[in-house]
Coordinates of C-alpha atoms in Angstrom, one line a residue:
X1 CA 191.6 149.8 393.1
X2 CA 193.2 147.6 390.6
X3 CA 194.6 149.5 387.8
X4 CA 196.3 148.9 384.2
X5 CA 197.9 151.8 381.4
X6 CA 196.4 150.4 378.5
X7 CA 198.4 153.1 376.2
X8 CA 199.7 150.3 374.1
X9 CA 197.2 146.9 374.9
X10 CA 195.8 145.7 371.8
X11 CA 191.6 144.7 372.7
X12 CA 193.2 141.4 373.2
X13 CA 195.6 142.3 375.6
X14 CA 192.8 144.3 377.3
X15 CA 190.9 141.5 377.5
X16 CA 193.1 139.0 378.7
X17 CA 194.4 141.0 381.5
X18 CA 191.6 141.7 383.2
X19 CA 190.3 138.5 382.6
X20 CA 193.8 137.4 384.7
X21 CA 192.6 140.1 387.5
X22 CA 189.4 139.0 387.6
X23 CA 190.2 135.4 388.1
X24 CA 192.8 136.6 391.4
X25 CA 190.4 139.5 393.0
X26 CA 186.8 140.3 393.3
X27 CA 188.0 144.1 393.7
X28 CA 187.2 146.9 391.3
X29 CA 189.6 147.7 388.5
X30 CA 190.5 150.4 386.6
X31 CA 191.6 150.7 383.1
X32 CA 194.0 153.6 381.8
X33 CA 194.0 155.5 378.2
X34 CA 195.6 158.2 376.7
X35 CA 193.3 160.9 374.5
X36 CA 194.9 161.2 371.3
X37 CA 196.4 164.5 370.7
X38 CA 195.7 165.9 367.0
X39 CA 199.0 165.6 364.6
X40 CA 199.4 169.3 364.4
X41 CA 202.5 168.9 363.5
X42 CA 203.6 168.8 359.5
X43 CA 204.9 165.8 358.5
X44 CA 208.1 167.3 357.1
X45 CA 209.3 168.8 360.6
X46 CA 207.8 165.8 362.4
X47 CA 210.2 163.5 360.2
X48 CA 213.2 166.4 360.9
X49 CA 212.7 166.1 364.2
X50 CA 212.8 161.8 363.8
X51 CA 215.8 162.3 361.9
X52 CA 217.8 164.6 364.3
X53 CA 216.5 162.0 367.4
X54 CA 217.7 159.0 365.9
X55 CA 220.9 160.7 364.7
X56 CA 222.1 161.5 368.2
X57 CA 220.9 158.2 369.7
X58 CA 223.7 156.6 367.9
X59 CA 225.9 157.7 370.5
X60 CA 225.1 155.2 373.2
X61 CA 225.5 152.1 370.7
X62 CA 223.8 150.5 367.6
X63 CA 220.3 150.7 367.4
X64 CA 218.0 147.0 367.8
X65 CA 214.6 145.7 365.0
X66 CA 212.9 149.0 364.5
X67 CA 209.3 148.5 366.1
X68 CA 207.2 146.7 363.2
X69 CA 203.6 146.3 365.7
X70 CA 201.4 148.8 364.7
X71 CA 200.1 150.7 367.4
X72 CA 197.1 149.8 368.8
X73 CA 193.8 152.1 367.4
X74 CA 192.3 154.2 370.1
X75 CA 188.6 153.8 368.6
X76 CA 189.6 149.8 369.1
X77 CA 190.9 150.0 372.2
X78 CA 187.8 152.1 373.5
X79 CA 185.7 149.0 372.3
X80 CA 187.9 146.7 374.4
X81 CA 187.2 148.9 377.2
X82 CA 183.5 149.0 377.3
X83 CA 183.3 145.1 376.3
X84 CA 185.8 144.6 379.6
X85 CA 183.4 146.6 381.7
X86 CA 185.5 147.7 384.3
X87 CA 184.7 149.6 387.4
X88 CA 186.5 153.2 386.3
X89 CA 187.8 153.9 383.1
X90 CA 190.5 156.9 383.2
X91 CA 191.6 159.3 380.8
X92 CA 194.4 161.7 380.5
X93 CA 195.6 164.4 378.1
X94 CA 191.8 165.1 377.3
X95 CA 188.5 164.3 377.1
X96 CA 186.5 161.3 375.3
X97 CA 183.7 162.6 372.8
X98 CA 180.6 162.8 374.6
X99 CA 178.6 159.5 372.8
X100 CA 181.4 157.7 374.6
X101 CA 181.0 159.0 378.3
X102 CA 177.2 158.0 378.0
X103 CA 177.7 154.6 376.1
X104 CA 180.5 154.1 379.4
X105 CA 177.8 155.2 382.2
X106 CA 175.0 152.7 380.4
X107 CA 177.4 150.3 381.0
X108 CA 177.6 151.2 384.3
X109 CA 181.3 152.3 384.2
X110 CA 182.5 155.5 385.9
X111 CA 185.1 158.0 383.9
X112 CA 187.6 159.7 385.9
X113 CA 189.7 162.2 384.2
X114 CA 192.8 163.7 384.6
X115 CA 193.0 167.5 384.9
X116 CA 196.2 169.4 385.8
X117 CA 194.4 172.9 385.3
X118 CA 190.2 174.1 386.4
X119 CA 189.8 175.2 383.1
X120 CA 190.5 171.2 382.1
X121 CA 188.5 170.3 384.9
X122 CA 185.7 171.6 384.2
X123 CA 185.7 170.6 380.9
X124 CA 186.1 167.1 381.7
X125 CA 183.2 168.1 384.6
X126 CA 181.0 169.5 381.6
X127 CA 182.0 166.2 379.4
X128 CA 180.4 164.0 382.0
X129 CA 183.0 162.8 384.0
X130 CA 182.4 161.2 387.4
X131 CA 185.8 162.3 389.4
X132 CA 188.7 164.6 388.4
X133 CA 192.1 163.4 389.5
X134 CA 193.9 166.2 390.4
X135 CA 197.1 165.6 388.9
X136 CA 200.2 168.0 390.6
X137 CA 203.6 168.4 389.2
X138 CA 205.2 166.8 391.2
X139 CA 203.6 163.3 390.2
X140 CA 205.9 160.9 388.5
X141 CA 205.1 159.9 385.1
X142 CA 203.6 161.6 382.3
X143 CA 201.7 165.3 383.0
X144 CA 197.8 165.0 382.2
X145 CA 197.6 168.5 380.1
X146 CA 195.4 168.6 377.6
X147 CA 197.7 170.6 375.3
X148 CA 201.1 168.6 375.3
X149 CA 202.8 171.5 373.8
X150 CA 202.2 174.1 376.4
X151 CA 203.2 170.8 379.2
X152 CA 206.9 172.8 380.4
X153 CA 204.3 175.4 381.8
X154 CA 201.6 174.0 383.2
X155 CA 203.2 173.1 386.4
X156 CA 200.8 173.9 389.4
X157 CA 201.5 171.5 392.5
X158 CA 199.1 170.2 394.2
X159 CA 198.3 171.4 397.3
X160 CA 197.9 175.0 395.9
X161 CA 195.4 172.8 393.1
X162 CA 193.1 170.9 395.5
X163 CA 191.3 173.5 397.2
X164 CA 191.5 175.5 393.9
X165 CA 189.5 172.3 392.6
X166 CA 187.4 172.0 395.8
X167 CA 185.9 175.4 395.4
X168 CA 184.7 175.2 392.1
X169 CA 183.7 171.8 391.1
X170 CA 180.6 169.8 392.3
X171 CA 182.3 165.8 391.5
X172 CA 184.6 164.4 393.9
X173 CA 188.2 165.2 393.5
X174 CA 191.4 162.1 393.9
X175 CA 194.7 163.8 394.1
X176 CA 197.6 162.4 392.9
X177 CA 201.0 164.1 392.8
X178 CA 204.3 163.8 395.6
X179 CA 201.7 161.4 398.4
X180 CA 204.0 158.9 399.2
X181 CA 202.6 158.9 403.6
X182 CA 200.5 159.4 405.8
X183 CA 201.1 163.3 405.8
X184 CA 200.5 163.4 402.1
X185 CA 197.0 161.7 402.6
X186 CA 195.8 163.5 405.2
X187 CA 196.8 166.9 403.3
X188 CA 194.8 165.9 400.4
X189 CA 191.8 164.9 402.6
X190 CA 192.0 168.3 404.5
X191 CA 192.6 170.2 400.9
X192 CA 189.5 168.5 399.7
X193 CA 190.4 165.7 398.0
X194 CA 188.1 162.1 398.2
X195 CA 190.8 160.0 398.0
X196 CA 194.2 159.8 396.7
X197 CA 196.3 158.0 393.8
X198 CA 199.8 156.9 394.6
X199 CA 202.2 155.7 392.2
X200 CA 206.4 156.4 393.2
X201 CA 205.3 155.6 396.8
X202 CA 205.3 152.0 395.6
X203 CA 207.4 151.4 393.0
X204 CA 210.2 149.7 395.3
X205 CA 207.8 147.4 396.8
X206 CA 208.3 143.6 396.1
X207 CA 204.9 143.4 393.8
X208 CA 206.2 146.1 391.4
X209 CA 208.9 144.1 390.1
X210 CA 210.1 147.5 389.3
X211 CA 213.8 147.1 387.3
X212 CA 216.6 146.8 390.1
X213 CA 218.5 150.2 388.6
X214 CA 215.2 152.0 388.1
X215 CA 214.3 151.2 392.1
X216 CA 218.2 152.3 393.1
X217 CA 217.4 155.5 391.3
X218 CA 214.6 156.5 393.8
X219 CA 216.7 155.7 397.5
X220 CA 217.2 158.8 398.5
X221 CA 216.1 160.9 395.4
X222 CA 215.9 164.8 396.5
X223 CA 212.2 166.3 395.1
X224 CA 214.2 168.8 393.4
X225 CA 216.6 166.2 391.9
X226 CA 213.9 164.7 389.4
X227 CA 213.3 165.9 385.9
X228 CA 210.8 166.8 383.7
X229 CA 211.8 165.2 380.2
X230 CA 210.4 163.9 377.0
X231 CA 213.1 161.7 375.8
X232 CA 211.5 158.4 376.5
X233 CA 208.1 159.2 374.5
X234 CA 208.0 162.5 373.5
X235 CA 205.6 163.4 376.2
X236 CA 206.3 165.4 379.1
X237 CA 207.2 163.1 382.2
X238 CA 209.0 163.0 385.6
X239 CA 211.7 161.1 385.7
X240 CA 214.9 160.4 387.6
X241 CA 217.8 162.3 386.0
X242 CA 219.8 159.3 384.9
X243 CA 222.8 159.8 382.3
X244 CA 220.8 158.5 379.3
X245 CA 218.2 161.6 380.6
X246 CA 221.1 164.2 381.4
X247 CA 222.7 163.5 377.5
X248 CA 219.7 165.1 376.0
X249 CA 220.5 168.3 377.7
X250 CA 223.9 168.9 376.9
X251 CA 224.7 171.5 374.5
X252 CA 224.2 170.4 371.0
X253 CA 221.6 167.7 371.8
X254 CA 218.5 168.2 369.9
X255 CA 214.7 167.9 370.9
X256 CA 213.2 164.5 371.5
X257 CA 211.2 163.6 368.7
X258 CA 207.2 163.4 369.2
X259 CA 204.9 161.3 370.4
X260 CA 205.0 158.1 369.4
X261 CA 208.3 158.4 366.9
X262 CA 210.4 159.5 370.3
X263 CA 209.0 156.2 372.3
X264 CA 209.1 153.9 369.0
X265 CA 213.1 154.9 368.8
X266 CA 213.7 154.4 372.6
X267 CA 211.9 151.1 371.9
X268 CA 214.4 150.2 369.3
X269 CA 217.5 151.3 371.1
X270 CA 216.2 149.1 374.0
X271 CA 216.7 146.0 371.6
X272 CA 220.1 147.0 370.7
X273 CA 222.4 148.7 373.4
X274 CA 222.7 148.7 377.2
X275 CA 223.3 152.0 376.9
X276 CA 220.1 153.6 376.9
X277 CA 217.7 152.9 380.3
X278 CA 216.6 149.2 380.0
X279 CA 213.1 150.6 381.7
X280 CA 212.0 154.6 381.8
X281 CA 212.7 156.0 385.3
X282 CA 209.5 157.4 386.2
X283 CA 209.8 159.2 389.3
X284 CA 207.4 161.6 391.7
X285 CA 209.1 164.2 394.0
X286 CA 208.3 162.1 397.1
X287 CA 210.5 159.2 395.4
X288 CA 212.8 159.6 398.4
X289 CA 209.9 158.3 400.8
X290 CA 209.2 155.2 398.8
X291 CA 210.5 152.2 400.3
X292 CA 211.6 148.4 399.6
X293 CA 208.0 146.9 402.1
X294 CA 205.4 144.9 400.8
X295 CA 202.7 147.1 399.1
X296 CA 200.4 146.1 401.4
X297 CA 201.9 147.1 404.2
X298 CA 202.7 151.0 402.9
X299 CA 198.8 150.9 402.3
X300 CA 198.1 150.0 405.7
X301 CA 200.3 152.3 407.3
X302 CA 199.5 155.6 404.8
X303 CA 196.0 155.3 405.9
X304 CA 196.7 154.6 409.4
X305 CA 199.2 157.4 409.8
X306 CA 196.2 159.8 408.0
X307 CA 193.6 158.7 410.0
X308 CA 195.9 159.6 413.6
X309 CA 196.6 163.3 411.7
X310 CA 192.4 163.7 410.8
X311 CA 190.9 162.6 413.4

C-alpha cells in the first residue's frame, strides 16, 4: 500500500500528492497523521526548555531563517484527508474523536491506528478503528504511545506484543517493528499478525532516495547500536547514533526541547550548518538487514522467503 506522513502537508500538499499517486498507480493509499498531544506543558518551562535547546545547538555552527510557515492545523489537515478519500487513513499517538471515525467509514475509508500497549489498543478498538498496527520498539521512527511523556518506558517488542494483541482483540492486527525478511514476516503471521509494515528494511533501496550518509549509517548497524532520542523533534524516535545524536548525551547537554520547538530548531540549524544531520537517521533494529536492491525485489523475496517458512 502506498503510503505518505502527512505530519506537516498543508490540505494542499495533501491534495496534490495523491493526486500525483493517483495519476502513476491504481493501488490503494494510505495517508499518515499524528494526534495532537495536549500542551500540558506551561509556557514558561516550555520556552526554558527552547532557550536551553537552542543555546547548546550553537555549538555545531550558526543557526539558518528560523522556520516562518506556520504549521499546518490538524482540524484542516483532517478535512484534506476525508476530501482525498484514501483507502486507510492512519493515526499515531492517539485516537481521533469519534464524529471523525464515522464521518471516515461513510466515506468509505478504513482507520488503522497505532498502539504500542492493549490498553491503547483497545481504546483505539473501542474508538472504531478497523486494524491496530502493532507498533514494537524496535521500529525505526517515532514510538506510537499515546502519552509522549511516559515514551522512555513503554518499550514492549514485538513478538512478546502480537499474540498479547491476538488474544484479546477482535480487528485484525499489522505489525510493524525490526521485519526487515522473510523470517520477520513469517513470525508476525504465526504471532497473529494480518500483515506487516516495513519501513528500515527499505530505506537503502534505489526508490527511497534516502540521503547517502543517512543510508551508510544503516550497513551493518547492530540492533542494540540504535538509539532512542528526541533531539530531532522532541518526540521519542529510533535513530542511528550519529555524533550530532551522541552530543545530546554528553554531560552537561540539556533536554531536547518539545514537540514542535525541538523539530522547528533542527529545521533552522539545517539551513545554516553542516554540522547538524542534513536528514534525521531514522533507524529500526533490523537496519543491518536492509539492503541497497530495488524495493521491489526485497518485497518479492520477504514474502517468498515467508511463504517457504508457513507453509
Amino acid at each position: 500500500m502506498g503510503a505518505r506522513g502527512a505530519l506537516q502537508d498543508s490540505p494542499d500538499r495533501i491534495a496534490a500528492w495523491v493526486g500525483e499517486f493517483r495519476a502513476r498507480s491504481s493501488g490503494s493509499l494510505q495517508l499518515n497523521v499524528w494526534i495532537p498531544e495536549p500542551v500540558c506543558n506551561e509556557q514558561e518551562d516550555r520556552k526554558r526548555r527552547s532557550d536551553k535547546a537552542r543555546t547548546f545547538l550553537n555549538r555545531f555552527g550558526p543557526p539558518g531563517e528560523p522556520v516562518t510557515t506556520p504549521r499546518p492545523a490538524f482540524e484542516k489537515q483532517c478535512e484534506a484527508l476525508l476530501r482525498a478519500r484514501p483507502t486507510v487513513v492512519s493515526s499515531i499517538m492517539g485516537l481521533f474523536e469519534l464524529d471523525y471515525v464515522r464521518r471516515l467509514h461513510a466515506q468509505g475509508i478504513a482507520w488503522f491506528a497505532c498502539a504500542t500497549t492493549l490498553d491503547e489498543a483497545l481504546a483505539a478498538q473501542d474508538a472504531g478503528a478497523d486494524a491496530i498496527v502493532a507498533q514494537g520498539m524496535e521500529a525505526g521512527g517515532h514510538r506510537g504511545t499515546f502519552h509522549q511523556d511516559a515514551a522512555e518506558h513503554t518499550d514492549v517488542g514485538l513478538l512478546a506484543l502480537l499474540p498479547w494483541f491476538a488474544d484479546h482483540l477482535r480487528v485484525p492486527i499489522v505489525a510493524a517493528g525490526g521485519i526487515a525478511d522473510g523470517r520477520g514476516v513469517a513470525a508476525a503471521l504465526a504471532l497473529g499478525a494480518s500483515a506487516v509494515q516495513v519501513g528500515t528494511a527499505l530505506l537503502r533501496c534505489p526508490e527511497t532516495a534516502t540521503a547517502p550518509e543517512w543510508a551508510a549509517a544503516l550497513t551493518g548497524l547492530a540492533p542494540h547500536a540504535t538509539v532512542t532520542t528526541r533531539v530531532y523533534t522532541g518526540r521519542l524516535a529510533r535513530a542511528a547514533p550519529t555524533p550530532y545524536v551522541k552530543a545530546w548525551n554528553q554531560p552537561g547537554a540539556p533536554s531536547p526541547a518539545p514537540f514542535p520547538e525541538q523539530l522547528e530548531l533542527t529545521a533552522q540549524w539545517r539551513r545554516g550548518t553542516n554540522q547538524v544531520d542534513p536528514a534525521s537517521h531514522w533507524a529500526g533494529q533490523s537496519a543491518a538487514l536492509a539492503t541497497d536492491e530495488p524495493a521491489g525485489d526485497v518485497l518479492a523475496r520477504m514474502w517468498r522467503d515467508a511463504s517457504g517458512l508457513i507453509t
